[in-house]
Short mmCIF file of C-alpha atoms in Angstrom, two decimals:
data_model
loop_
_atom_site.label_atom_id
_atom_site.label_comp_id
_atom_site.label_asym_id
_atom_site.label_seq_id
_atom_site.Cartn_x
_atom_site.Cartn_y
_atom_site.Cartn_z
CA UNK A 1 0.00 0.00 0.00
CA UNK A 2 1.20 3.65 -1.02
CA UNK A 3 0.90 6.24 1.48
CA UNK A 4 -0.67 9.63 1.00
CA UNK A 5 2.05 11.40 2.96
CA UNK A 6 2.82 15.29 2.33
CA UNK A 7 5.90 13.84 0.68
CA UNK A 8 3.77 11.93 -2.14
CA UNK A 9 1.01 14.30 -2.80
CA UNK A 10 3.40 17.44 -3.07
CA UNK A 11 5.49 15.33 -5.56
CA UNK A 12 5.19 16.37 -9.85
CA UNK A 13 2.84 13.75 -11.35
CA UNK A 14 0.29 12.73 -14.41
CA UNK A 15 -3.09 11.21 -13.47
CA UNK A 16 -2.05 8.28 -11.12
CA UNK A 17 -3.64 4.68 -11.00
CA UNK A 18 -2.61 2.70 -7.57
CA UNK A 19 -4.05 -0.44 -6.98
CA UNK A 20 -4.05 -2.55 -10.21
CA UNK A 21 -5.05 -5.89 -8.94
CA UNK A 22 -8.54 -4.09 -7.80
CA UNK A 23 -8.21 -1.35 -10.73
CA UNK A 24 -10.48 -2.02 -14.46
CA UNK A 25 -7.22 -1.29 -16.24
CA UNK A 26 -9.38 0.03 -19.23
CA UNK A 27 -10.61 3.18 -16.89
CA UNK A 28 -8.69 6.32 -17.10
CA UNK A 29 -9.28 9.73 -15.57
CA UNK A 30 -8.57 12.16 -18.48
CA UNK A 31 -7.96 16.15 -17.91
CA UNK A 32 -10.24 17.81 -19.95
CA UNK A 33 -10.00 21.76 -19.20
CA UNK A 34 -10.16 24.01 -16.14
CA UNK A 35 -12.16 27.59 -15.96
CA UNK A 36 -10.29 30.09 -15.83
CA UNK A 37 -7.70 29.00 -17.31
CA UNK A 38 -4.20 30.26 -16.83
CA UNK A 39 -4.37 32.93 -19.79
CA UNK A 40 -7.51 34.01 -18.67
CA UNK A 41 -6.60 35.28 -15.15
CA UNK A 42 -3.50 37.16 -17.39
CA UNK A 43 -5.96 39.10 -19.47
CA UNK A 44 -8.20 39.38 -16.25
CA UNK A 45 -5.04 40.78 -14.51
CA UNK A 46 -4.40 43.78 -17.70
CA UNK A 47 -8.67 44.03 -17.65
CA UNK A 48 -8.38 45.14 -14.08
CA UNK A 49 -5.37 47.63 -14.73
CA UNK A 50 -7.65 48.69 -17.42
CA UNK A 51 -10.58 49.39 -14.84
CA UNK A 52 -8.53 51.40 -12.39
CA UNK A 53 -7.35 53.39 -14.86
CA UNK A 54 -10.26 53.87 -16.95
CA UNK A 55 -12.79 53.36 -14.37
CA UNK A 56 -14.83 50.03 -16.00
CA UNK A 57 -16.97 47.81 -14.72
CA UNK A 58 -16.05 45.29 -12.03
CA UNK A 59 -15.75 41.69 -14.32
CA UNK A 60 -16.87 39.04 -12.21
CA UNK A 61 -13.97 36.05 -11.20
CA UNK A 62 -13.93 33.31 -9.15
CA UNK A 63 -12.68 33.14 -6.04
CA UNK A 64 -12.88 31.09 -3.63
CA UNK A 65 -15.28 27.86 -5.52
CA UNK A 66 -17.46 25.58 -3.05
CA UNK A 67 -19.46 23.80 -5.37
CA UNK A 68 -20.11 22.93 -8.63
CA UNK A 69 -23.46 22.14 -10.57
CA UNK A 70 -23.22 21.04 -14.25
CA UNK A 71 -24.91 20.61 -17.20
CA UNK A 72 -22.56 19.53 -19.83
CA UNK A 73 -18.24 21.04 -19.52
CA UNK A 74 -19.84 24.62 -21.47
CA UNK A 75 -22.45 24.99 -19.14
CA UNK A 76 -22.07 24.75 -14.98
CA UNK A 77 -22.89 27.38 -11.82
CA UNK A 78 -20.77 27.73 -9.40
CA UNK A 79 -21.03 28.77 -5.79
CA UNK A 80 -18.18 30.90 -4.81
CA UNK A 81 -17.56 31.64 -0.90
CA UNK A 82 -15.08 34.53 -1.80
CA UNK A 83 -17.31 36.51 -3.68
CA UNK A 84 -20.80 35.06 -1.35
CA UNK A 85 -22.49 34.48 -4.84
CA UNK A 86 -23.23 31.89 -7.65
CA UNK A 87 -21.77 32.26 -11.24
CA UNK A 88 -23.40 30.89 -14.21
CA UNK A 89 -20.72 29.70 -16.94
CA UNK A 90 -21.37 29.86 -20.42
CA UNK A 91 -18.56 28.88 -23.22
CA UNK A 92 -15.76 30.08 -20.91
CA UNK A 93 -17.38 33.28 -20.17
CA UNK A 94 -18.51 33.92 -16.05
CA UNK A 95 -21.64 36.11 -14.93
CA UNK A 96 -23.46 36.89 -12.18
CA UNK A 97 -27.08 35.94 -12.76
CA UNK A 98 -29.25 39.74 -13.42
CA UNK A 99 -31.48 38.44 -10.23
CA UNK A 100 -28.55 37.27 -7.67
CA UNK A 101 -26.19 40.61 -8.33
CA UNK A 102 -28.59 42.86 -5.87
CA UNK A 103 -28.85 39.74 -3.09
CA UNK A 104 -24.79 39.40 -4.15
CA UNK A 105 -23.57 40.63 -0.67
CA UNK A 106 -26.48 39.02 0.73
CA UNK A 107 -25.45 35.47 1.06
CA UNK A 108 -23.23 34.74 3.55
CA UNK A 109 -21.78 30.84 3.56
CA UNK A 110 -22.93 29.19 0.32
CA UNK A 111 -21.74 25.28 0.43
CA UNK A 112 -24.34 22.90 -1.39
CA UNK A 113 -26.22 23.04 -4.82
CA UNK A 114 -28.14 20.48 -6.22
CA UNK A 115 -31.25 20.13 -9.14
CA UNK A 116 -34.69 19.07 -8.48
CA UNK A 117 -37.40 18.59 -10.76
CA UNK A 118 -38.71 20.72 -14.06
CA UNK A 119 -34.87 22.04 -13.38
CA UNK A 120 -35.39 24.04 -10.45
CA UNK A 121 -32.07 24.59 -8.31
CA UNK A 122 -31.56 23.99 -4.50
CA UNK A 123 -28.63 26.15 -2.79
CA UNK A 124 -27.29 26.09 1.07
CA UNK A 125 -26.41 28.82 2.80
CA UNK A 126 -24.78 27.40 6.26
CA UNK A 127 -24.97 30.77 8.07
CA UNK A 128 -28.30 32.06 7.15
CA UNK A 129 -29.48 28.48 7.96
CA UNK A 130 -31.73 28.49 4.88
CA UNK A 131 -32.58 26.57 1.14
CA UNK A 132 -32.88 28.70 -1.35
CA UNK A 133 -34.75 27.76 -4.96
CA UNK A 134 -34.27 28.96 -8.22
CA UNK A 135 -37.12 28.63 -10.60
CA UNK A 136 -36.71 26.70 -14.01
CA UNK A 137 -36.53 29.37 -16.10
CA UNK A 138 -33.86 30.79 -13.59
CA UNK A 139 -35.69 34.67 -12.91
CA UNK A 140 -36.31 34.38 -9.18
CA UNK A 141 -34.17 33.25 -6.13
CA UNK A 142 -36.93 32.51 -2.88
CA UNK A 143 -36.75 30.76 0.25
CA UNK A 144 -37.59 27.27 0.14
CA UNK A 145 -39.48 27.13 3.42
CA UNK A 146 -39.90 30.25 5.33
CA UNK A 147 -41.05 28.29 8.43
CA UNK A 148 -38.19 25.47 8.00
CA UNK A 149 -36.09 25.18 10.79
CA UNK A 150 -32.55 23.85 10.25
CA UNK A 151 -29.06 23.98 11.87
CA UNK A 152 -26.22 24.55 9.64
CA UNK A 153 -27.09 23.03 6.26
CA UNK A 154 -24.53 22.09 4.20
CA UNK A 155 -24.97 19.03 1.44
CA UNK A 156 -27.65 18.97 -0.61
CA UNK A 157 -29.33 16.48 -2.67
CA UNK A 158 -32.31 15.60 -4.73
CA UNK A 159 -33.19 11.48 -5.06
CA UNK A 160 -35.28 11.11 -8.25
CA UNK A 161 -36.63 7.68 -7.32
CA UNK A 162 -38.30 8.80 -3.81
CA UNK A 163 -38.93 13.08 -4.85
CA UNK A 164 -37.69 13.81 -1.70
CA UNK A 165 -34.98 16.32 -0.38
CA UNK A 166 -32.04 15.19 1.62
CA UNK A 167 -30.17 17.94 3.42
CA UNK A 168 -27.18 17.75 5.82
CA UNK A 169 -27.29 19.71 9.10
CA UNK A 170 -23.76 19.64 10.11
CA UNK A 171 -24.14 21.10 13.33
CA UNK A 172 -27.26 19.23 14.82
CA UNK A 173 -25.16 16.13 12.95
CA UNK A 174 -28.24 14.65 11.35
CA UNK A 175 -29.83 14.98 7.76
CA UNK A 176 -33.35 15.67 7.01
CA UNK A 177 -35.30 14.59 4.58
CA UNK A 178 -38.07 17.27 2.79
CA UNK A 179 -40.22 16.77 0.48
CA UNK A 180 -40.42 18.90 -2.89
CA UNK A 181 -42.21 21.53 -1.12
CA UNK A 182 -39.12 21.84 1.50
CA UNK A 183 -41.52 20.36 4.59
CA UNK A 184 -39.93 17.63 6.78
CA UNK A 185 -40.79 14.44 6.42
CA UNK A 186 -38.24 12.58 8.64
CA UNK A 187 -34.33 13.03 9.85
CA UNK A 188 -31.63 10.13 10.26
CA UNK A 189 -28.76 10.12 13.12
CA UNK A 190 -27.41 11.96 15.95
CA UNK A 191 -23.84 12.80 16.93
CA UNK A 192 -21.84 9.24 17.43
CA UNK A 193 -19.79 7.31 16.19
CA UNK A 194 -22.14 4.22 15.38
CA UNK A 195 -24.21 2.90 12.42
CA UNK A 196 -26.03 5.87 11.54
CA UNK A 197 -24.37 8.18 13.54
CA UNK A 198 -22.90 11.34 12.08
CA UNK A 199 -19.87 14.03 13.53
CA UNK A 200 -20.01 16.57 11.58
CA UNK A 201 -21.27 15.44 8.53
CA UNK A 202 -20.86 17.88 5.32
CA UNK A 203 -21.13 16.71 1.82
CA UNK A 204 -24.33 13.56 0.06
CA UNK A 205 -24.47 12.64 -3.07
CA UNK A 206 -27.76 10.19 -4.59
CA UNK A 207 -26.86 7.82 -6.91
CA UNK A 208 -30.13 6.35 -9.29
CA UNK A 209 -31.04 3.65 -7.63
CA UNK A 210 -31.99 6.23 -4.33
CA UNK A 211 -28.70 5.49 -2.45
CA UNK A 212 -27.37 8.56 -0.21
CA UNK A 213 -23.81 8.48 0.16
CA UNK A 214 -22.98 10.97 3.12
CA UNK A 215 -19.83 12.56 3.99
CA UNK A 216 -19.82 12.01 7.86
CA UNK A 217 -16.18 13.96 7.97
CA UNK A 218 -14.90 14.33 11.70
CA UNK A 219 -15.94 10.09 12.00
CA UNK A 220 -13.50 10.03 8.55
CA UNK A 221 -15.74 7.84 6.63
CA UNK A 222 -18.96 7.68 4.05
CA UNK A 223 -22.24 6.31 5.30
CA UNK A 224 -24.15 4.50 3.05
CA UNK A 225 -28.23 4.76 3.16
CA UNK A 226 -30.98 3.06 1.26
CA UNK A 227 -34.06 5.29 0.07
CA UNK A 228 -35.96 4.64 2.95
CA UNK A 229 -33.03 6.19 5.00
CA UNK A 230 -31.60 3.10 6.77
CA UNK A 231 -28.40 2.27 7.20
CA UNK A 232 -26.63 0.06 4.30
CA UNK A 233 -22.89 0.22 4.96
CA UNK A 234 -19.96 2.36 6.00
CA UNK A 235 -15.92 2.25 4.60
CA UNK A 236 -13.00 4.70 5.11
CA UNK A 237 -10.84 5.84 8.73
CA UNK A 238 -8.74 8.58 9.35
CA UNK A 239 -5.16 7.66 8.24
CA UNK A 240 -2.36 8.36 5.60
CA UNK A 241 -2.49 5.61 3.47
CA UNK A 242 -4.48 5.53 0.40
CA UNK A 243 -8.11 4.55 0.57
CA UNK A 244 -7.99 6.58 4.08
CA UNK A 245 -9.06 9.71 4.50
CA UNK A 246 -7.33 13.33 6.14
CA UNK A 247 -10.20 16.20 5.46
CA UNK A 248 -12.63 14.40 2.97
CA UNK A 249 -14.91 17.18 1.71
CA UNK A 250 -17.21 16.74 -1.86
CA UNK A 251 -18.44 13.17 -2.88
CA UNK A 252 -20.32 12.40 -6.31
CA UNK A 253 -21.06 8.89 -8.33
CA UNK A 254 -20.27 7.99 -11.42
CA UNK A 255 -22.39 6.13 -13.77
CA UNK A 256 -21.29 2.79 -13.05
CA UNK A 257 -21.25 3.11 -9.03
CA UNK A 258 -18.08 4.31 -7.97
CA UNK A 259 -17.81 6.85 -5.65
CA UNK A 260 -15.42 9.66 -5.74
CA UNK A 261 -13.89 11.68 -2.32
CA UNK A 262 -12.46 14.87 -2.52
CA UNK A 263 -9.81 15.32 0.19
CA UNK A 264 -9.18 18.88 1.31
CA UNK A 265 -5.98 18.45 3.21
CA UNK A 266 -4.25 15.30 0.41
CA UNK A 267 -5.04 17.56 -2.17
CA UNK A 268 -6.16 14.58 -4.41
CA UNK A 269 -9.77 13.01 -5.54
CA UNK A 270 -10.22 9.40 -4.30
CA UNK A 271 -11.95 6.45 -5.78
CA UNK A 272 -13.98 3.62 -4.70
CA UNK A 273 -16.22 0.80 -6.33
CA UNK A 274 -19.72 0.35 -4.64
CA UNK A 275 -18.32 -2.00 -1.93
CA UNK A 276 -15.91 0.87 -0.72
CA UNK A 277 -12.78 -0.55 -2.21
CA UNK A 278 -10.03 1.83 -3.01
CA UNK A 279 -9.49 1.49 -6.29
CA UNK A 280 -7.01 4.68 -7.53
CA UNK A 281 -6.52 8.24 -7.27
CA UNK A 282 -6.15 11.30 -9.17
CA UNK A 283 -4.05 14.46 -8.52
CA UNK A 284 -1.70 15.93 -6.01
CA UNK A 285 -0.47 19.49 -4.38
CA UNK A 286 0.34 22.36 -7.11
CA UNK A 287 -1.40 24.83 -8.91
CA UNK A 288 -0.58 23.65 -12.42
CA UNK A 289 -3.48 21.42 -14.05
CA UNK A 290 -4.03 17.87 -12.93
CA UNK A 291 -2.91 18.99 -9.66
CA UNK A 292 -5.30 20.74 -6.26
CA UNK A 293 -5.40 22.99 -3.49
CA UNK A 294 -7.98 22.21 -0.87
CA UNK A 295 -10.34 20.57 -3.20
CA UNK A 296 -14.12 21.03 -2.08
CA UNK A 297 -16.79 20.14 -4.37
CA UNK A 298 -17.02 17.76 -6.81
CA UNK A 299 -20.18 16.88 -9.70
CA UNK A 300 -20.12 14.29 -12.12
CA UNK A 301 -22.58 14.67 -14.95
CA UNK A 302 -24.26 12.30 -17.03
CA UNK A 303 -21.28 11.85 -19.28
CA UNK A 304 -18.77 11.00 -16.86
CA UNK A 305 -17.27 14.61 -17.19
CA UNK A 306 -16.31 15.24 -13.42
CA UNK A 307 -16.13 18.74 -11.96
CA UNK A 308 -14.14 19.60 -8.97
CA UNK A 309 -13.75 23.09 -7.28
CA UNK A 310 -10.65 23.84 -6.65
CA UNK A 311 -11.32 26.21 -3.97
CA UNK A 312 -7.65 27.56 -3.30
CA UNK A 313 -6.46 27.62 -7.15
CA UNK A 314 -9.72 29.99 -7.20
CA UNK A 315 -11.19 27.54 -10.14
CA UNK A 316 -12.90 24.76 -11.94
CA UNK A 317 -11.01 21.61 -12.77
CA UNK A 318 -12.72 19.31 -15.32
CA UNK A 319 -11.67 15.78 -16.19
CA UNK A 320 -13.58 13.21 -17.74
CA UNK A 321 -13.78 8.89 -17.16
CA UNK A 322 -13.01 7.74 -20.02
CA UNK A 323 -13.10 3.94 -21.11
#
C-alpha cells in the first residue's frame, strides 16, 4: 500500500492509478479543461489595470469555488464563498445571474447546490441556515421554506426515485429529509460514532437507484443509506495511506457506481467501487493542471465529465472517465 504522505502528494505527477489488482485497467481519468484558465486570469489581470485606470466595470472572477453544478463542460454554476455568490458559466465566459447581483452581498456561507425537478435549483447557505430555490426558467431566487427550521445546512441532494430532499445539518449532525415543497418528512442520526451516527457530517451525493452516500467527515468515513433512509454500509478511517481519509470534503457517483472523495488536506480526488474498495486516485499538491489545493466540491454529470472546485487555485477543474 502507497501512502498519501505530504511527501507523495506534493510530488510532480500525471493522473495516477494505484491499486491494479482491484483497478479495471481500461478506466482512465482524463484532464479535460479548467475555468479560468491560466491565460484568462493574465488578461483578467491587464482588464483590471484597465478598470482602475479607466474606471470600467467590475468583471466578475472566481474566487474562492465551493461547489459545482453542471450541465454539460460549457455549461455549470458555481457557488463561490469569496465573492458570497453563484456564477453561471457559459462557453468560458462567467456572470453573475441579473437576479442574484442585488442579493450578491447578501449570502453569507454558500456550500451545497443540487437540481430538483422541471430544473429548479436547491442552494445552502450554512450561516443564514436556509434553502434557497431557483425557478426553471432561472428569474427568481426565494426561500424554500420560510417556516423550516434547520441547523447549519450544508450538502444537498435531490433522489429522483423517492422526490424527496435530503439535506445535511452539520451542526445538529443529522440529515433531514423534505419533500419537494421543502416540509420535513423525517431526519436520520445523531452525533456518534455508530451505524447511523454522524460528527459533523458535510457533503451527500444520490446515486439512481436512491442510495445517499454521506460525507460524515470528523468520523472520517462515508455512510451509506438506502431510500428509505436506513443504514446500508460504511468504509473509510482517518489515516495516511491511500483509501484513508485526512479532510474528505465533496463526494459524487459515477455512472457505473463508484464513488469519488475529494480530500481537502491530500489535495487529491479518491476512488472507490460500490463496496468501498479503493481502487485509484487522481491528482496531487500544485497549482498547475491535474494537480489541487484544498479541493471542495465535486459533480459528475451524465457523461462521466467530473467537476471539482478547486477552492484555493480559485477555479474549476474538469476531467472526464473515459473507457
Amino acid at each position: 500500500m502507497f501512502l498519501l504522505t505530504k511527501t507523495l502528494v506534493s510530488q510532480s505527477q500525471d493522473t495516477v492509478l494505484l491499486n491494479e489488482r482491484q483497478l479495471n485497467t481500461k478506466s482512465r481519468i482524463k484532464w479535460v479543461s479548467e475555468f479560468p484558465s491560466i491565460s484568462e486570469k493574465k488578461t483578467n489581470l491587464s482588464e483590471k489595470i484597465g478598470q482602475v485606470v479607466f474606471g470600467k466595470k467590475d468583471i466578475p472572477e472566481i474566487s474562492k469555488p465551493i461547489s459545482v453544478l453542471a450541465l454539460n463542460p460549457d455549461s455549470f454554476l458555481v457557488l463561490d464563498q469569496g465573492n458570497n455568490t453563484i456564477f453561471n458559466i457559459r462557453n468560458k465566459e462567467s456572470e453573475i445571474p441579473r437576479f442574484l447581483k442585488k442579493r450578491e452581498n447578501y449570502f453569507t456561507s454558500l456550500v451545497g447546490i443540487c437540481s430538483i425537478s422541471k430544473n429548479e435549483i436547491l442552494f445552502t447557505d450554512s450561516k443564514l441556515n436556509q434553502i434557497y430555490k431557483i425557478n426553471n426558467d432561472k428569474t427568481e431566487c426565494v426561500v424554500l421554506n420560510d417556516s423550516l427550521k434547520l441547523d447549519q445546512p450544508t450538502g444537498i441532494a435531490f433522489s429522483n426515485l423517492t422526490n424527496e430532499i435530503w439535506v445535511v445539518e452539520t451542526k445538529s449532525h443529522k440529515i433531514s429529509i423534505l419533500n419537494n415543497k421543502g416540509e420535513r418528512i423525517k431526519t436520520i442520526g445523531t452525533r456518534g460514532n455508530n451505524n447511523g451516527e454522524f460528527n459533523f457530517p458535510t457533503s451527500i451525493s444520490i446515486d439512481k437507484d436512491g442510495f445517499a452516500y454521506v460525507v460524515d467527515a470528523m468520523n472520517f468515513r462515508v455512510q451509506i443509506f438506502n431510500k428509505d433512509g436506513q443504514f446500508v454500509s460504511t468504509f473509510g478511517k482517518q489515516g495516511d495511506a491511500t483509501g484513508d481519509f485526512a479532510r474528505p470534503k465533496g463526494i459524487a457517483i459515477d455512472s457505473e457506481g463508484n464513488i469519488y472523495i475529494a480530500d481537502a488536506l491530500f489535495n487529491t480526488v479518491q476512488i472507490f467501487n460500490k463496496k468501498g474498495i479503493f481502487l485509484y486516485y487522481f491528482g496531487s499538491q500544485g497549482k498547475e493542471k491535474e494537480k489541487f489545493w484544498m479541493p471542495s466540491g465535486i459533480f459528475i454529470d451524465s457523461l462521466n465529465y467530473i467537476y471539482v472546485s478547486d477552492s484555493y487555485n480559485s477555479r474549476i477543474q474538469i476531467f472526464q472517465m473515459v473507457n
